[in-house]
Short mmCIF file of C-alpha atoms and ligand atoms in Angstrom, two decimals:
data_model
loop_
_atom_site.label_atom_id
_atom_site.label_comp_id
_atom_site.label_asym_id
_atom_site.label_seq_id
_atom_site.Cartn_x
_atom_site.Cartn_y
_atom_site.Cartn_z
CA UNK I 470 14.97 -16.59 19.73
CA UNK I 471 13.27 -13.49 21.07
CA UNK I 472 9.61 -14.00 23.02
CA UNK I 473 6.51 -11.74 23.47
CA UNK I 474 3.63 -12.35 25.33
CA UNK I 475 0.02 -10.52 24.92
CA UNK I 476 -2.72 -10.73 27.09
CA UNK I 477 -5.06 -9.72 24.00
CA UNK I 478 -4.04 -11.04 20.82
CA UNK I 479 -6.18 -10.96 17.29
CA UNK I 480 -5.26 -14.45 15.73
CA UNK I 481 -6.68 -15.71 12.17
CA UNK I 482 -9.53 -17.98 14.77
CA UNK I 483 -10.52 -14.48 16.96
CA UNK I 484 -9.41 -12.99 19.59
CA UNK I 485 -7.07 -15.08 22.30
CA UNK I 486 -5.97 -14.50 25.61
CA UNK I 487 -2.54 -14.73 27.36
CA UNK I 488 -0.63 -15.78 24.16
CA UNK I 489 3.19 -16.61 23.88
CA UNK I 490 5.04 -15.74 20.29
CA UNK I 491 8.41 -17.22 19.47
CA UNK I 492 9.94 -15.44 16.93
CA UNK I 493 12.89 -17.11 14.91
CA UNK I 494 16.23 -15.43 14.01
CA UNK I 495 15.24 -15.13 10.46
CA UNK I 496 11.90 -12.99 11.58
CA UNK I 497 9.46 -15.34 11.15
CA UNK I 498 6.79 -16.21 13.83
CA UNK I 499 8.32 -19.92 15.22
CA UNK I 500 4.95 -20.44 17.75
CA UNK I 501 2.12 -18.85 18.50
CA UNK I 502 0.15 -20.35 21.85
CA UNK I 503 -2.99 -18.91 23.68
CA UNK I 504 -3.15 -19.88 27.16
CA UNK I 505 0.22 -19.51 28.18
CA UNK I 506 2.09 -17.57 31.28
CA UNK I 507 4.11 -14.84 30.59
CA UNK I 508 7.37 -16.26 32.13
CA UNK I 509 10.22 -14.64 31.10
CA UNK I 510 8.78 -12.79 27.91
CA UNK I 511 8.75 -9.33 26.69
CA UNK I 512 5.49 -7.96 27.71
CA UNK I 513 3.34 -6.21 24.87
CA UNK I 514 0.31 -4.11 26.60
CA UNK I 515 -2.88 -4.00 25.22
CA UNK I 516 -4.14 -5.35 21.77
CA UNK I 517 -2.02 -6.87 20.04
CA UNK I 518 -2.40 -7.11 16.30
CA UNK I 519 -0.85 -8.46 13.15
CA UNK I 520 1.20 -5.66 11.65
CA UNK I 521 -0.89 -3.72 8.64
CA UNK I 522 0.40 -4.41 4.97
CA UNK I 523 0.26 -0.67 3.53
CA UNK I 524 -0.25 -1.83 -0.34
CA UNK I 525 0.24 1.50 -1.79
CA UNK I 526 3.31 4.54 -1.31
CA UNK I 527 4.54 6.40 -3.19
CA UNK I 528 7.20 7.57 -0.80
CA UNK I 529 8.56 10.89 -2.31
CA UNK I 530 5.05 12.30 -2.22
CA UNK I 531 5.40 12.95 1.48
CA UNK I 532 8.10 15.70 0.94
CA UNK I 533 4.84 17.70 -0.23
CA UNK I 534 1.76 16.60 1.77
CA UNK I 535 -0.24 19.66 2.70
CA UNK I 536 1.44 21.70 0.92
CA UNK I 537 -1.01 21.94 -2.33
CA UNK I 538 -4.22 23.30 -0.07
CA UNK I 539 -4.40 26.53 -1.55
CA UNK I 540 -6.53 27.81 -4.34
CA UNK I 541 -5.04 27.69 -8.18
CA UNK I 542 -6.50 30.48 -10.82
CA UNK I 543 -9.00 28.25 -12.42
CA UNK I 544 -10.05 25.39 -10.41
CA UNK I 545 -8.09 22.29 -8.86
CA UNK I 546 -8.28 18.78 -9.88
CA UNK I 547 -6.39 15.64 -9.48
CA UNK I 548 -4.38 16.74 -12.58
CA UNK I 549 -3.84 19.96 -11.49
CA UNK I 550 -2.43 18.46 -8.09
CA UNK I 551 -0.23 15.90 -10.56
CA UNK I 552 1.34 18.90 -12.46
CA UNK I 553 2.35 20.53 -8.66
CA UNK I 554 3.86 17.22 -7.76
CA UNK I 555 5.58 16.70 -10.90
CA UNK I 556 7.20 20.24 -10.29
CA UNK I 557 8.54 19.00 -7.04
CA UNK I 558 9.51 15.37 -7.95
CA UNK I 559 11.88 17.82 -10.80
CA UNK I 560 14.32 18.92 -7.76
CA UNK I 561 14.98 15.64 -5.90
CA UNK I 562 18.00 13.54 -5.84
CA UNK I 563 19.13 10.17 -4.37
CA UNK I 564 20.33 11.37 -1.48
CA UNK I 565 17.16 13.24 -0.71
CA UNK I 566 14.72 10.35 -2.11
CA UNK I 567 16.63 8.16 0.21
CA UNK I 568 16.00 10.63 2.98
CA UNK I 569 12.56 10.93 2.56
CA UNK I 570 11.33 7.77 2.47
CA UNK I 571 13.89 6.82 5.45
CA UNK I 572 11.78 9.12 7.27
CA UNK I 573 8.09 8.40 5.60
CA UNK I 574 8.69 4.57 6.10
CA UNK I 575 9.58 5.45 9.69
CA UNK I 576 6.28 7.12 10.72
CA UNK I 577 4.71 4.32 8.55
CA UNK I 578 6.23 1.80 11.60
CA UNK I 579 5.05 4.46 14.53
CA UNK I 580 1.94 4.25 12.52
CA UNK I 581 1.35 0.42 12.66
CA UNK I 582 1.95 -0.41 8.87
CA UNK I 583 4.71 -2.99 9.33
CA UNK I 584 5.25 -3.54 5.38
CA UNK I 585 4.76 -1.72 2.39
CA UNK I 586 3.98 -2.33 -1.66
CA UNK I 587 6.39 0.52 -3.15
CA UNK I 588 4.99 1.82 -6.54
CA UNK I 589 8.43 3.05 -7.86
CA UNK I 590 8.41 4.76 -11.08
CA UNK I 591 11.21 7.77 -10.61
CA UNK I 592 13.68 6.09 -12.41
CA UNK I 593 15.51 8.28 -13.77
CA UNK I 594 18.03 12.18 -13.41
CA UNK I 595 15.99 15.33 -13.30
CA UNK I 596 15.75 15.93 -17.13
CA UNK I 597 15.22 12.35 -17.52
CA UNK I 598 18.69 10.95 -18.33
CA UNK I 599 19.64 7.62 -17.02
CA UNK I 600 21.38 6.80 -13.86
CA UNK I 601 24.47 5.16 -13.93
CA UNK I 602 23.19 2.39 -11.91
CA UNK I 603 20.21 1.82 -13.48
CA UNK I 604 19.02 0.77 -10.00
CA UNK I 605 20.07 3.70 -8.52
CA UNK I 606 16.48 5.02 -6.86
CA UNK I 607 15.09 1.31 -6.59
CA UNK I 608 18.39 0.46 -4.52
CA UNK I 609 17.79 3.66 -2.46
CA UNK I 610 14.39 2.19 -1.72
CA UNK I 611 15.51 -1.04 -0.50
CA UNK I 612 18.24 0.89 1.68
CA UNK I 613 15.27 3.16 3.22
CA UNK I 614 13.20 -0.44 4.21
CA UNK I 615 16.84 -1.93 5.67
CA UNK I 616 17.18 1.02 7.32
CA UNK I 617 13.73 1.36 9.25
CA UNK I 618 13.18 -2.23 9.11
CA UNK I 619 9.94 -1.76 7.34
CA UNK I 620 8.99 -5.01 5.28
CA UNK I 621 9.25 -3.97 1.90
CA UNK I 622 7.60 -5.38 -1.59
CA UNK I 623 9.19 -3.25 -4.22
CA UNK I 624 6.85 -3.06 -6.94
CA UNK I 625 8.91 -1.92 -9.94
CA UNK I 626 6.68 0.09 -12.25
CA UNK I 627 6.45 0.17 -16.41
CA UNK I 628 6.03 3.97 -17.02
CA UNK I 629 5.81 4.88 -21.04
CA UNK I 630 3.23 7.51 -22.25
CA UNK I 631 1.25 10.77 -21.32
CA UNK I 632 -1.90 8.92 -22.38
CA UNK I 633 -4.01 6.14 -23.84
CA UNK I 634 -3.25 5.71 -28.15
CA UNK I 635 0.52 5.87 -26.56
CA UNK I 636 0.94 9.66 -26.55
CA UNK I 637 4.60 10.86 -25.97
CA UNK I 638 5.69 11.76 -22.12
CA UNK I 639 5.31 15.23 -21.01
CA UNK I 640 8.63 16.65 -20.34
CA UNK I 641 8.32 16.34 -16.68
CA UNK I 642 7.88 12.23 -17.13
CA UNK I 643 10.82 11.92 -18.90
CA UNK I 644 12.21 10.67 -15.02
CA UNK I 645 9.64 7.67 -15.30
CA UNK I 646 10.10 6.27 -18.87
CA UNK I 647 11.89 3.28 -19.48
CA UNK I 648 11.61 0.69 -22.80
CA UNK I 649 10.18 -2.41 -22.36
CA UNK I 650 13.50 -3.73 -22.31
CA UNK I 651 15.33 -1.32 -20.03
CA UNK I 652 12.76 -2.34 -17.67
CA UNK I 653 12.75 -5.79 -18.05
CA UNK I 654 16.77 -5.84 -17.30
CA UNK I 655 16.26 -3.58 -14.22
CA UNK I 656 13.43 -5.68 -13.50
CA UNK I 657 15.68 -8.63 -13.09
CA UNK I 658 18.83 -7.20 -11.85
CA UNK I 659 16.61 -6.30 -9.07
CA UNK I 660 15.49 -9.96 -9.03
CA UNK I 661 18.60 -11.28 -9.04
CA UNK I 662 19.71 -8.47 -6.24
CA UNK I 663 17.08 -8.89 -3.63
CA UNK I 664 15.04 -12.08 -4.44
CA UNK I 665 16.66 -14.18 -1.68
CA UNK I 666 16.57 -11.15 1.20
CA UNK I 667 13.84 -12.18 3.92
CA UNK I 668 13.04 -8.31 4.18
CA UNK I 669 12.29 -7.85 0.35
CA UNK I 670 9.67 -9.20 -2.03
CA UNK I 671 9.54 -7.88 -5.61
CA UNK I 672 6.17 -6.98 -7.42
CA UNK I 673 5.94 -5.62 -11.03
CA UNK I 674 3.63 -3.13 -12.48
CA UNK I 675 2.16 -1.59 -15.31
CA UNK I 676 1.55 2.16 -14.24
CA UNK I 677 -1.59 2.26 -15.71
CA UNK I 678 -3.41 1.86 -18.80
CA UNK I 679 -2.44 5.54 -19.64
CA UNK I 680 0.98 4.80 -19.21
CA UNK I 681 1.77 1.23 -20.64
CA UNK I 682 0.85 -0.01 -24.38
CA UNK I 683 -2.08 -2.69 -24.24
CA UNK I 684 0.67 -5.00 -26.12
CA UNK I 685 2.77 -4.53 -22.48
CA UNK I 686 0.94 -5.79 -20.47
CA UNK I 687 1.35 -10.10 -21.46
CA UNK I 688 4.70 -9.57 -21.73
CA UNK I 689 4.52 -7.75 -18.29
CA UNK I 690 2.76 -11.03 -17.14
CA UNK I 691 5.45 -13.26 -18.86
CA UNK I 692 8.03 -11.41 -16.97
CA UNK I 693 6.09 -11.72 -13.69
CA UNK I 694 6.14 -15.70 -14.53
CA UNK I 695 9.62 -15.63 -15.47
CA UNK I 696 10.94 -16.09 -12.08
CA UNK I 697 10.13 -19.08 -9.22
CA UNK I 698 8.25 -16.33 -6.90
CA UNK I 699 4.61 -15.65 -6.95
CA UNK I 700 5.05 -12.31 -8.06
CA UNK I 701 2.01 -9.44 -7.19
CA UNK I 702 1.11 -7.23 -10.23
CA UNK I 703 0.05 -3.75 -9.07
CA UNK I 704 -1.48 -1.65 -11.60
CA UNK I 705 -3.40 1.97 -11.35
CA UNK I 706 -7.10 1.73 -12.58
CA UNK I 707 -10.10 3.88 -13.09
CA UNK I 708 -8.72 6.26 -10.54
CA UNK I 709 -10.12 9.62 -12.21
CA UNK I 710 -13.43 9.63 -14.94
CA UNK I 711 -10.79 11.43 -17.24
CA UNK I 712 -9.09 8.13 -17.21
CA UNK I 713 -11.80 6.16 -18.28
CA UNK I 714 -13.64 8.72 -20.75
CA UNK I 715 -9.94 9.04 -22.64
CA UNK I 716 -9.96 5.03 -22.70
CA UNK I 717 -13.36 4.54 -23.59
CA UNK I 718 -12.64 7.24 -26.47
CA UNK I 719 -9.38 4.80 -27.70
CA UNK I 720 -10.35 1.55 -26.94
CA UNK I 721 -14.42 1.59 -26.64
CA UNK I 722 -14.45 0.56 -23.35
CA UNK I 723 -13.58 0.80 -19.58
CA UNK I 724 -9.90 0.34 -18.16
CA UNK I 725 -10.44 -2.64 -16.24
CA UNK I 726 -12.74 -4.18 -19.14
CA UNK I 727 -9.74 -3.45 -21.57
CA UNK I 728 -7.24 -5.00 -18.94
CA UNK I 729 -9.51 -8.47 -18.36
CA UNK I 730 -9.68 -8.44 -22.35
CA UNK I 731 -5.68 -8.21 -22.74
CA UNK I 732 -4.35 -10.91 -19.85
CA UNK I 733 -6.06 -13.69 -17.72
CA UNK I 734 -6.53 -11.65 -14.35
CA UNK I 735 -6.17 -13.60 -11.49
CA UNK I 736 -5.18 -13.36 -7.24
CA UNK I 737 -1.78 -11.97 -8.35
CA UNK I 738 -3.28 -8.11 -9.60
CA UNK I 739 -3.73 -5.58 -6.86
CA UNK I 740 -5.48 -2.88 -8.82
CA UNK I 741 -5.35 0.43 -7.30
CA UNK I 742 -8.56 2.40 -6.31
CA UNK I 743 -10.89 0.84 -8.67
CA UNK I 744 -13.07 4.41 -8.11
CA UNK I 745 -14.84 4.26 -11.28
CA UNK I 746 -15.11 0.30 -12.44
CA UNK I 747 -18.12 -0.64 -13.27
CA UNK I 748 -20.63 -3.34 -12.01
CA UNK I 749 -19.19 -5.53 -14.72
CA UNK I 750 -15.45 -4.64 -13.56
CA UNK I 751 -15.79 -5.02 -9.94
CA UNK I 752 -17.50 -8.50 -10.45
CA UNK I 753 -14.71 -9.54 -12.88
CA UNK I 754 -11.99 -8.29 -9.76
CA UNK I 755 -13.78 -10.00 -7.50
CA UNK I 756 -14.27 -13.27 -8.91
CA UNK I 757 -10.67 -13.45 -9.84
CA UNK I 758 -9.54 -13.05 -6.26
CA UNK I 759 -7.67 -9.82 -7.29
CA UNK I 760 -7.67 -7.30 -4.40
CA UNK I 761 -8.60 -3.94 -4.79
CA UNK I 762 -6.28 -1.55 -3.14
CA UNK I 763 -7.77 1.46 -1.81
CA UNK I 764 -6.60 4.56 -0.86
CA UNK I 765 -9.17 6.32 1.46
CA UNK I 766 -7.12 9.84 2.66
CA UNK I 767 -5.50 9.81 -0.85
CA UNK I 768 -8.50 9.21 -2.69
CA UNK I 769 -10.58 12.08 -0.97
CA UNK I 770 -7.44 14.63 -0.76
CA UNK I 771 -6.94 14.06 -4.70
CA UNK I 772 -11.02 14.40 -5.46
CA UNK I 773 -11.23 10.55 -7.01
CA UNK I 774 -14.78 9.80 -5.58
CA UNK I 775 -15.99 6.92 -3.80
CA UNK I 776 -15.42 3.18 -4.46
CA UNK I 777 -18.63 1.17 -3.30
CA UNK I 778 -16.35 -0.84 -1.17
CA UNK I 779 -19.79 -2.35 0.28
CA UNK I 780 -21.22 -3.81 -2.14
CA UNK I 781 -17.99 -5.17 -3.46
CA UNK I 782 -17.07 -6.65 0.20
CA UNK I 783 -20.55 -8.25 -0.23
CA UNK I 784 -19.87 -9.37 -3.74
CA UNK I 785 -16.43 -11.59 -2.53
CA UNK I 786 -14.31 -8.86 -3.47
CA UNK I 787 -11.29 -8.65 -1.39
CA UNK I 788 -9.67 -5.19 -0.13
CA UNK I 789 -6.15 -3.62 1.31
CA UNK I 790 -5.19 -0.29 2.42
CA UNK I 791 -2.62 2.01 1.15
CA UNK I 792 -1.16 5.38 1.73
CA UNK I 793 -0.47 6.60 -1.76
CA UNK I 794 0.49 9.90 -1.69
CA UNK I 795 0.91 9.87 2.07
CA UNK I 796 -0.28 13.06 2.81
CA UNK I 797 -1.72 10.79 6.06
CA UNK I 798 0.78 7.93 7.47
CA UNK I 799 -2.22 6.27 10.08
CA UNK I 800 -3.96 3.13 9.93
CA UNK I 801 -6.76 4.38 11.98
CA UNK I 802 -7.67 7.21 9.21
CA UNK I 803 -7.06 4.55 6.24
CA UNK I 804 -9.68 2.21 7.81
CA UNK I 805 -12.22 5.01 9.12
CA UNK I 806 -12.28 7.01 5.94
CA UNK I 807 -12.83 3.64 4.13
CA UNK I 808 -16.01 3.31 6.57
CA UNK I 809 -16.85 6.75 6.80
CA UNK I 810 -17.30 7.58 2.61
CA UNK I 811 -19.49 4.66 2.18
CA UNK I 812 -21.96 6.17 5.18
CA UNK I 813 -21.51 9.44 3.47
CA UNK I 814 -22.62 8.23 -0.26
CA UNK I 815 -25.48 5.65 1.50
CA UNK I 816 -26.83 7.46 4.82
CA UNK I 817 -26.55 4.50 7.14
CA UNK I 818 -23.64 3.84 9.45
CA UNK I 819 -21.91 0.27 10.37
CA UNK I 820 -21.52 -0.33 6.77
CA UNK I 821 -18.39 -2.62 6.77
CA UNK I 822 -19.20 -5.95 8.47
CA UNK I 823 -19.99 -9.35 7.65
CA UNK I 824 -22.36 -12.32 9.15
CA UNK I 825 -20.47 -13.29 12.18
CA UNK I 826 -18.37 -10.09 12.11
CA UNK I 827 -20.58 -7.18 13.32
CA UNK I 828 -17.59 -5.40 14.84
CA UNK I 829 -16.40 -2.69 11.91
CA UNK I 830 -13.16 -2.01 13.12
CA UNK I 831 -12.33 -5.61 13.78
CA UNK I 832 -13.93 -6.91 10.19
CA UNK I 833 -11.56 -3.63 8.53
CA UNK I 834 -8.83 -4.63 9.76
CA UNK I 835 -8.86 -8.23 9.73
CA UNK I 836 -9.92 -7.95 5.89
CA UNK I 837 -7.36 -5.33 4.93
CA UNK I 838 -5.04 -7.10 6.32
CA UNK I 839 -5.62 -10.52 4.72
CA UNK I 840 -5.81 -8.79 1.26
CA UNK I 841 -2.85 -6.78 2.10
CA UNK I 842 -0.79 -10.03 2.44
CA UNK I 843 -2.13 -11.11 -0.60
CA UNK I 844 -1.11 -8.10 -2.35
CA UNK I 845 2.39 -7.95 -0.64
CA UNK I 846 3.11 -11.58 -2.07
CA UNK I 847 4.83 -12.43 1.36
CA UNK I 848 3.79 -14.38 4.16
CA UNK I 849 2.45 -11.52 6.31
CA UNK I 850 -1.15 -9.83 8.05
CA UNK I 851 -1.88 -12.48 10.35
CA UNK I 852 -0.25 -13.74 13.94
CA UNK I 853 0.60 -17.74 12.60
CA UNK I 854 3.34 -19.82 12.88
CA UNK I 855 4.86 -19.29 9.35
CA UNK I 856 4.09 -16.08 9.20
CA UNK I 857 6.67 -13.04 9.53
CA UNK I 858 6.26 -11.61 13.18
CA UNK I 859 4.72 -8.62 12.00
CA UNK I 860 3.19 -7.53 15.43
CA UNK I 861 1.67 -4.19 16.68
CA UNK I 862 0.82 -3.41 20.24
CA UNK I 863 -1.94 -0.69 21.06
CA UNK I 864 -3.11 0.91 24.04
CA UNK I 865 -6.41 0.38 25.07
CA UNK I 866 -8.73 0.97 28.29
CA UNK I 867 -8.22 -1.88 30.62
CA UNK I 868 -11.48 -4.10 30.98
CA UNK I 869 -12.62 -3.20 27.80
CA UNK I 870 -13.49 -5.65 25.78
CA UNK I 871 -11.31 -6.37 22.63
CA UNK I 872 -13.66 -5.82 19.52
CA UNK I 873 -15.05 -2.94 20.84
CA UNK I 874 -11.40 -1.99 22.09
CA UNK I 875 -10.23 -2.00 18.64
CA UNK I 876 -13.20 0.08 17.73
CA UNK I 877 -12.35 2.54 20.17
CA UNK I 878 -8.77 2.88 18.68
CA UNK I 879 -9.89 3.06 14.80
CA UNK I 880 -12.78 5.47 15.39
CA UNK I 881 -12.15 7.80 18.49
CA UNK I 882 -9.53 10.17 17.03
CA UNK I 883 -6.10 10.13 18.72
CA UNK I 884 -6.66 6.87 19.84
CA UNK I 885 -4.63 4.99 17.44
CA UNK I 886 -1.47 4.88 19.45
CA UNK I 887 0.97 1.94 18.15
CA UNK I 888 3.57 1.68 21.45
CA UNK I 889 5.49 -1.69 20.03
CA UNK I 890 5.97 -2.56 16.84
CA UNK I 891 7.99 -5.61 15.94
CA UNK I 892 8.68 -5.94 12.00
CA UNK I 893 10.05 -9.03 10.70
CA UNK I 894 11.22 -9.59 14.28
CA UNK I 895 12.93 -6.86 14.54
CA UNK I 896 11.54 -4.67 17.74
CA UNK I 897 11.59 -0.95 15.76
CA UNK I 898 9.58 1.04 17.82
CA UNK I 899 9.49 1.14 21.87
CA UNK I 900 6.86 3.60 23.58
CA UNK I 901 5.76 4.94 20.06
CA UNK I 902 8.50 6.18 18.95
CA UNK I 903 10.97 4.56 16.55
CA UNK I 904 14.46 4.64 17.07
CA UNK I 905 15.74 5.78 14.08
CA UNK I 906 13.66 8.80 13.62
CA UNK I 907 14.08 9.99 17.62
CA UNK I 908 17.52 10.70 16.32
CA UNK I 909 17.02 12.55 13.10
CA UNK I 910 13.90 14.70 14.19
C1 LIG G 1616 1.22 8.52 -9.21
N1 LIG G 1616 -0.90 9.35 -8.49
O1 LIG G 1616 1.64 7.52 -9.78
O2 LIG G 1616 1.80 9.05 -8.27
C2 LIG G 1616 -0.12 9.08 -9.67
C3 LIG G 1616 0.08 10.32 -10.46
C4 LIG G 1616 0.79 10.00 -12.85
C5 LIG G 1616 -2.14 8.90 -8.40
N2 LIG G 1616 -2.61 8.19 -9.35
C6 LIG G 1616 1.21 10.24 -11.46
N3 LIG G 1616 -2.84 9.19 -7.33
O3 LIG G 1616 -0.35 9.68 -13.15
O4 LIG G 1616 1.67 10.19 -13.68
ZN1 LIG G 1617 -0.55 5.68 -6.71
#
């Protein structure tokens, strides 16, 4: 049994002081106890925090961050960003989608983000012909996570059309597309793979409702229920106004209206961005306890526009970060961008709070972490007994108090510095750097 002791500690009742953590040998947090000396422990300096759940990746996207900034002939969009990372996405192989999320779930450890949800929809050869191993990509995934010791939830994703009224894939999808039933077997040979591994959680998705058939999505849900897990159901919604003008067109109404009409939504769903639900949709998400997952750096690099993540906060509705296209791996951006929009759009600052909670940074990430856990379906984002011991250590100005400590790390830029990070138990990164990727860079 390994043991750390903080002197600052965030734990679900507030902040704690001088606080022992027994970790098991299967990962999990054993103890947790305030008031305790040091004796003998491995010493974490400054704050420590619960690791953050990163709901969102889309790892092979990080072989191209930054490298769309430059002007196209007539005008850039999300879509025209899609077709550029399409192109890419046409050259990549296992070895090389291995390799690059090896390395992006590396710098998501260094970064604080001690899990992450997995949206994996390459499924397929360049050209679109199947692998051999239908779990080919998936498995090089999982071996990515093992690798880094990242906690992983590998959300499996149902990829089938160009657009809503189930318009054929574009050439370049033809990597994505599965049948229903292709994707319910790989679905449960991954189930059957990884279900009992301490590391892995599986999640299921329907891409989006440009992607799927309306009739998919109960059986989606079926399949979800077809296994003892609680399984999270991710799904893309109202990202882009394209999106919902083409579904209001085919279905006479919003995405998330059409999705609440075709399956009983409840805490399972994680729906991703949310951007342009309505007043009616983000009242239906947040009275079913699904959690939004929002993108912040993705969401303004693509052009989505701005989720009123206030008034849904304020509403019940329950949040989590993710990194999507990972053109930024860094908690403190995720969480300041989140803030910083909804100032933008409303002209006031301290936006993101709650009675009892005035401190933003602490509220942010104390709520994106709960929802992340949620979203992750594992027992993760807070420092329990139970709990995996998912812990980050940052550096902070000694004598500073914590809330505003953590403030100071979220919001002064460069301050974010994660110098431990234990994942699952496992101690991956010492002095900020983790070991794995101080040998490949
Ligand atoms: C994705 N990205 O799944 O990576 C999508 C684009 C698509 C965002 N929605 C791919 N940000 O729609 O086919
Ligand atoms: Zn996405």
């Amino acid at each position: 049994m390994s043991v750390y002791f903080a002197r600052h500690a965030l734990l679900p009742e507030g902040w704690a002081k001088d606080v022992r953590f027994e970790v098991s040998s299967s990962g999990d947090l054993a103890s947790v106890t305030p008031g305790c000396a040091p004796d003998g422990a491995s010493f974490l300096q400054g704050l420590v925090l619960p690791g953050m759940p990163n709901v969102h990746s889309h790892a092979f996207q990080r072989a191209f961050a930054g490298r769309t900034e430059r002007a196209g002939p007539s005008g850039d969009s999300f879509w025209t960003w899609r077709e550029a990372m399409y192109e890419m996405l046409e050259t990549i192989e296992p070895d090389e989608f291995e390799a690059i999320a090896t390395d992006a779930y590396a710098t998501m450890l260094e970064a604080g983000y001690t899990t992450v949800c997995e949206f994996h929809y390459v499924h397929n050869a360049p050209g679109g012909a199947p692998y051999a191993r239908r779990t080919e990509l998936a498995d090089r995934i999982v071996a990515a996570a093992r690798r880094t010791g990242i906690g992983l939830t590998l959300v499996p994703v149902l990829y089938r059309y160009s657009d809503f009224g189930a318009q054929p894939p574009q050439p370049r999808q033809l990597r994505f597309v599965l049948s229903f039933d292709t994707f319910a077997g790989l679905w449960r040979e991954l189930y059957d793979a990884y279900g009992a591994d301490a590391q892995i959680a599986l999640g299921l998705s329907p891409h989006s409702l440009r992607a799927v058939a309306v009739a998919d999505l109960p059986l989606l849900v079926e399949l979800a229920g077809s296994v003892p897990a609680r399984v999270p159901i991710h799904m893309h919604a109202s990202e882009q106004l394209r999106e919902v003008e083409a579904c209001l067109a085919v279905h006479g109404t919003t995405p998330i209206a059409l999705l609440a009409q075709s399956v009983a939504l409840d805490a399972r769903w994680c729906l991703i961005h949310c951007t342009h639900a309505t007043d009616f949709e983000r009242r239906t998400i947040a009275e079913c306890g699904a959690v939004a997952g929002l993108c912040p750096t993705t969401e303004a690099s693509l052009g989505d526009g701005i989720f009123p993540a206030v008034q849904f906060v304020r509403a019940g509705g329950r949040i989590a970060v993710g990194t999507d296209s990972n053109v930024s791996i860094d908690v403190s951006e995720e969480l300041r961008w989140l803030e910083y929009v909804q100032r933008l759009a409303s002209r006031e600052r301290n936006l993101m709070h709650a009675e009892g909670e005035p401190f933003v940074g602490t509220y942010l990430y104390e709520t994106t972490a709960r929802g992340g856990a949620q979203a992750s379906g594992r027992a993760i984002g807070a420092l329990a007994a139970g709990r995996r011991a998912d812990l980050i250590s940052i550096a902070c100005d000694a004598g500073t108090e914590p809330d505003t400590a953590l403030g100071v790390a979220l919001f002064r830029s460069g301050a974010w510095k994660p110098e431990d990070v234990i994942a699952g138990g496992r101690h991956v990164v010492r002095d900020g750097r983790h070991a794995g990727l101080a040998v490949e860079k």
